[in-house]
Amino acid sequence: MGKGLKMYYAKKNNGSFYVAQIAKEDNGMLFCDGCDAKVQYVSGYMRKTTPVAPYLKLWQNEIHENNCKFSIDGSIQLLASESKAVEDLGKLIFEFEQDGSYIFRMNVLLDAKNEFQKMMDSQKDDQDLVLKKNINYLSNKKKLSHYFRSAAGIAKLRSLIEDSDDIELLKSKIKIFYKDKKIAWNDFYYDESRYHILFNRLIKKEITYPVAVNVVVKGNMQFYEQAKRFNYSYKCYSQLLKDKESSIRFIPTLQLTNKEIGENLLDKDRVIVIGDGWANKVVDSDNIFRNFNIGIYDKSQFMKENE
């Protein structure tokens, strides 16, 4: 029996409450905010080196209604309905299949990203004065934001699933394709248990498409005046791998092109990010730190898990 998605709102006493307004003592009086299934509060804890914020999950032996937005099927249908093609684009990033599954077309996202980047690179005048008034700029930015939101949406679904049966159901319901080649979910989505895999793939330049990374922000935004493109950044909680002889930390950093993109991010926010990744070359093999980066130039590239 699947357990559905992690939740951050619940009904109590005929009202809807955010998880921060709920306590463990409320268990027994909490119900799903999308149906009438009984749910329970789970206290925050540390998962190895990463904090996990409080959340809500189904009560034992409870199930969501079929069309509930917190069931796997219901959440996928909601995401697909919200991911309609931009009116003047003519390309669908989600395609419905006869077997009831959906295909997520990664190349549609990349084509829009490349088109937007070419337009940006061709501008020679001051961007603040020209680009914001340029119809093509606004249209292409809207399309790209739309596609990034769709990609972040499917990655967020994966982040909200903890039950192994539900993970397999999601994989069967949403299939990821890039240039007509199927991409495994494990090659697209990475959380803190698999940072080391992502780092190694980035070092080897094996990834040619945007990836989804589940991170927890650590500390405040940093500013680097001398950076050529990404002047702002956030460090995130790391993955620690230990054996009898050594310890290695794999540390993700969110690299931002401007301050406004990340102004709403707070310490310990769990965020699902879609973007191009690159890893810092290891110069000293005795150094225990392995750093990799995700480039962000639009707010649509990330979603907070609890929103």
Short mmCIF file of C-alpha atoms in Angstrom, two decimals, residues 117-293:
data_model
loop_
_atom_site.label_atom_id
_atom_site.label_comp_id
_atom_site.label_asym_id
_atom_site.label_seq_id
_atom_site.Cartn_x
_atom_site.Cartn_y
_atom_site.Cartn_z
CA GLN A 117 20.72 32.05 -24.31
CA LYS A 118 21.48 32.84 -27.97
CA MET A 119 19.20 35.86 -27.78
CA MET A 120 20.92 37.03 -24.58
CA ASP A 121 24.39 36.59 -26.09
CA SER A 122 23.43 38.58 -29.19
CA GLN A 123 22.49 41.66 -27.19
CA LYS A 124 25.21 44.30 -27.20
CA ASP A 125 23.36 47.20 -25.57
CA ASP A 126 22.58 47.65 -21.91
CA GLN A 127 20.25 44.79 -20.96
CA ASP A 128 18.31 46.71 -18.34
CA LEU A 129 17.32 49.34 -20.92
CA VAL A 130 16.78 47.11 -23.95
CA LEU A 131 15.92 43.54 -23.01
CA LYS A 132 13.10 44.28 -20.61
CA LYS A 133 11.32 46.19 -23.38
CA ASN A 134 12.02 43.56 -26.00
CA ILE A 135 8.94 41.49 -26.88
CA ASN A 136 10.99 38.49 -27.94
CA TYR A 137 12.91 38.58 -24.68
CA LEU A 138 9.76 38.60 -22.57
CA SER A 139 8.12 35.88 -24.66
CA ASN A 140 11.13 33.56 -24.57
CA LYS A 141 11.70 34.15 -20.88
CA LYS A 142 8.07 33.22 -20.19
CA LYS A 143 8.40 30.00 -22.18
CA LEU A 144 11.63 29.01 -20.45
CA SER A 145 10.20 29.77 -17.00
CA HIS A 146 7.17 27.64 -17.84
CA TYR A 147 9.34 24.67 -18.80
CA PHE A 148 11.60 24.99 -15.76
CA ARG A 149 8.53 25.07 -13.48
CA SER A 150 7.30 21.86 -15.07
CA ALA A 151 10.66 20.17 -14.62
CA ALA A 152 10.96 21.39 -11.03
CA GLY A 153 7.40 20.17 -10.43
CA ILE A 154 8.13 16.57 -11.36
CA ALA A 155 11.34 16.64 -9.30
CA LYS A 156 9.40 18.01 -6.34
CA LEU A 157 6.96 15.08 -6.61
CA ARG A 158 9.91 12.72 -6.30
CA SER A 159 11.24 14.61 -3.27
CA LEU A 160 7.87 14.27 -1.50
CA ILE A 161 7.81 10.49 -1.91
CA GLU A 162 9.48 8.22 0.63
CA ASP A 163 7.71 4.88 0.12
CA SER A 164 9.57 2.59 -2.31
CA ASP A 165 6.35 1.35 -3.96
CA ASP A 166 5.26 4.93 -4.59
CA ILE A 167 8.68 5.74 -6.10
CA GLU A 168 8.27 2.87 -8.55
CA LEU A 169 4.74 4.06 -9.35
CA LEU A 170 6.03 7.56 -10.13
CA LYS A 171 8.72 6.13 -12.40
CA SER A 172 6.10 4.17 -14.32
CA LYS A 173 3.76 7.16 -14.59
CA ILE A 174 6.31 9.82 -15.66
CA LYS A 175 8.99 8.79 -18.14
CA ILE A 176 11.81 11.20 -18.95
CA PHE A 177 13.11 11.42 -22.52
CA TYR A 178 15.94 13.42 -24.04
CA LYS A 179 16.39 13.31 -27.83
CA ASP A 180 14.10 10.25 -28.00
CA LYS A 181 16.27 8.40 -25.50
CA LYS A 182 14.83 7.44 -22.14
CA ILE A 183 16.63 8.87 -19.11
CA ALA A 184 16.45 6.87 -15.88
CA TRP A 185 15.08 8.75 -12.89
CA ASN A 186 18.34 8.02 -11.06
CA ASP A 187 20.19 9.87 -13.83
CA PHE A 188 17.94 12.91 -13.42
CA TYR A 189 17.19 13.25 -9.70
CA TYR A 190 19.77 13.39 -6.89
CA ASP A 191 19.31 13.86 -3.14
CA GLU A 192 21.83 13.96 -0.30
CA SER A 193 22.28 10.18 -0.39
CA ARG A 194 23.62 10.39 -3.98
CA TYR A 195 25.67 13.58 -4.16
CA HIS A 196 28.80 11.50 -4.59
CA ILE A 197 27.34 9.89 -7.72
CA LEU A 198 26.39 13.26 -9.19
CA PHE A 199 29.84 14.70 -8.42
CA ASN A 200 31.61 11.83 -10.17
CA ARG A 201 29.34 12.09 -13.22
CA LEU A 202 29.92 15.84 -13.45
CA ILE A 203 33.69 15.44 -13.15
CA LYS A 204 33.58 12.94 -16.02
CA LYS A 205 31.26 15.25 -18.01
CA GLU A 206 28.76 12.44 -18.46
CA ILE A 207 25.68 14.67 -18.04
CA THR A 208 24.55 16.81 -20.98
CA TYR A 209 21.17 17.98 -19.67
CA PRO A 210 19.84 19.84 -16.61
CA VAL A 211 19.57 17.73 -13.46
CA ALA A 212 17.29 17.92 -10.44
CA VAL A 213 19.08 18.25 -7.10
CA ASN A 214 17.41 18.11 -3.68
CA VAL A 215 19.37 20.38 -1.34
CA VAL A 216 19.03 22.02 2.07
CA VAL A 217 20.28 25.61 2.22
CA LYS A 218 23.00 26.25 4.81
CA GLY A 219 23.54 29.79 6.05
CA ASN A 220 23.08 33.05 4.17
CA MET A 221 23.62 34.22 0.62
CA GLN A 222 27.24 35.01 -0.28
CA PHE A 223 28.37 37.75 -2.68
CA TYR A 224 31.43 37.48 -4.96
CA GLU A 225 32.18 40.77 -6.68
CA GLN A 226 34.86 39.33 -8.96
CA ALA A 227 32.73 36.48 -10.33
CA LYS A 228 32.13 36.74 -14.08
CA ARG A 229 28.56 35.45 -14.11
CA PHE A 230 27.38 34.00 -10.82
CA ASN A 231 27.94 36.75 -8.27
CA TYR A 232 25.71 35.23 -5.57
CA SER A 233 25.65 31.78 -4.02
CA TYR A 234 24.30 29.56 -1.27
CA LYS A 235 26.22 26.71 0.30
CA CYS A 236 24.11 23.65 1.13
CA TYR A 237 24.33 20.78 3.58
CA SER A 238 26.74 18.09 2.45
CA GLN A 239 26.84 14.34 2.11
CA LEU A 240 29.50 12.70 4.28
CA LEU A 241 31.00 9.38 3.17
CA LYS A 242 33.17 7.62 5.73
CA ASP A 243 35.16 4.44 5.80
CA LYS A 244 37.86 3.12 8.11
CA GLU A 245 40.58 5.16 6.45
CA SER A 246 39.04 8.42 5.28
CA SER A 247 36.09 10.83 5.17
CA ILE A 248 34.91 12.83 2.16
CA ARG A 249 32.28 15.57 2.03
CA PHE A 250 30.32 16.28 -1.16
CA ILE A 251 29.06 19.87 -1.01
CA PRO A 252 26.50 21.40 -3.38
CA THR A 253 26.47 25.15 -4.04
CA LEU A 254 23.66 27.10 -5.69
CA GLN A 255 25.20 29.68 -8.04
CA LEU A 256 22.90 32.65 -8.79
CA THR A 257 23.23 35.32 -11.47
CA ASN A 258 21.49 37.97 -9.36
CA LYS A 259 20.45 38.65 -5.77
CA GLU A 260 16.71 38.79 -6.39
CA ILE A 261 16.56 35.15 -7.49
CA GLY A 262 17.40 33.82 -4.04
CA GLU A 263 16.11 36.58 -1.78
CA ASN A 264 13.40 34.32 -0.30
CA LEU A 265 15.71 31.41 0.52
CA LEU A 266 16.38 30.85 4.21
CA ASP A 267 18.74 28.72 6.25
CA LYS A 268 17.53 25.08 6.37
CA ASP A 269 15.06 25.49 3.50
CA ARG A 270 14.80 22.25 1.53
CA VAL A 271 14.82 23.20 -2.14
CA ILE A 272 14.49 21.20 -5.37
CA VAL A 273 16.65 22.80 -8.07
CA ILE A 274 16.74 22.24 -11.83
CA GLY A 275 19.83 23.41 -13.65
CA ASP A 276 23.14 22.72 -15.33
CA GLY A 277 25.73 21.28 -13.00
CA TRP A 278 29.50 21.37 -12.90
CA ALA A 279 32.05 20.05 -10.43
CA ASN A 280 35.24 21.66 -9.14
CA LYS A 281 38.32 19.71 -10.13
CA VAL A 282 40.08 17.98 -7.23
CA VAL A 283 43.60 19.44 -7.12
CA ASP A 284 44.71 17.96 -3.80
CA SER A 285 43.66 14.33 -3.30
CA ASP A 286 44.16 14.73 0.46
CA ASN A 287 41.47 17.41 0.57
CA ILE A 288 38.27 15.88 2.00
CA PHE A 289 35.95 18.38 0.25
CA ARG A 290 34.33 17.70 -3.14
CA ASN A 291 32.40 20.70 -4.44
CA PHE A 292 29.83 20.86 -7.21
CA ASN A 293 27.53 23.63 -8.44
#
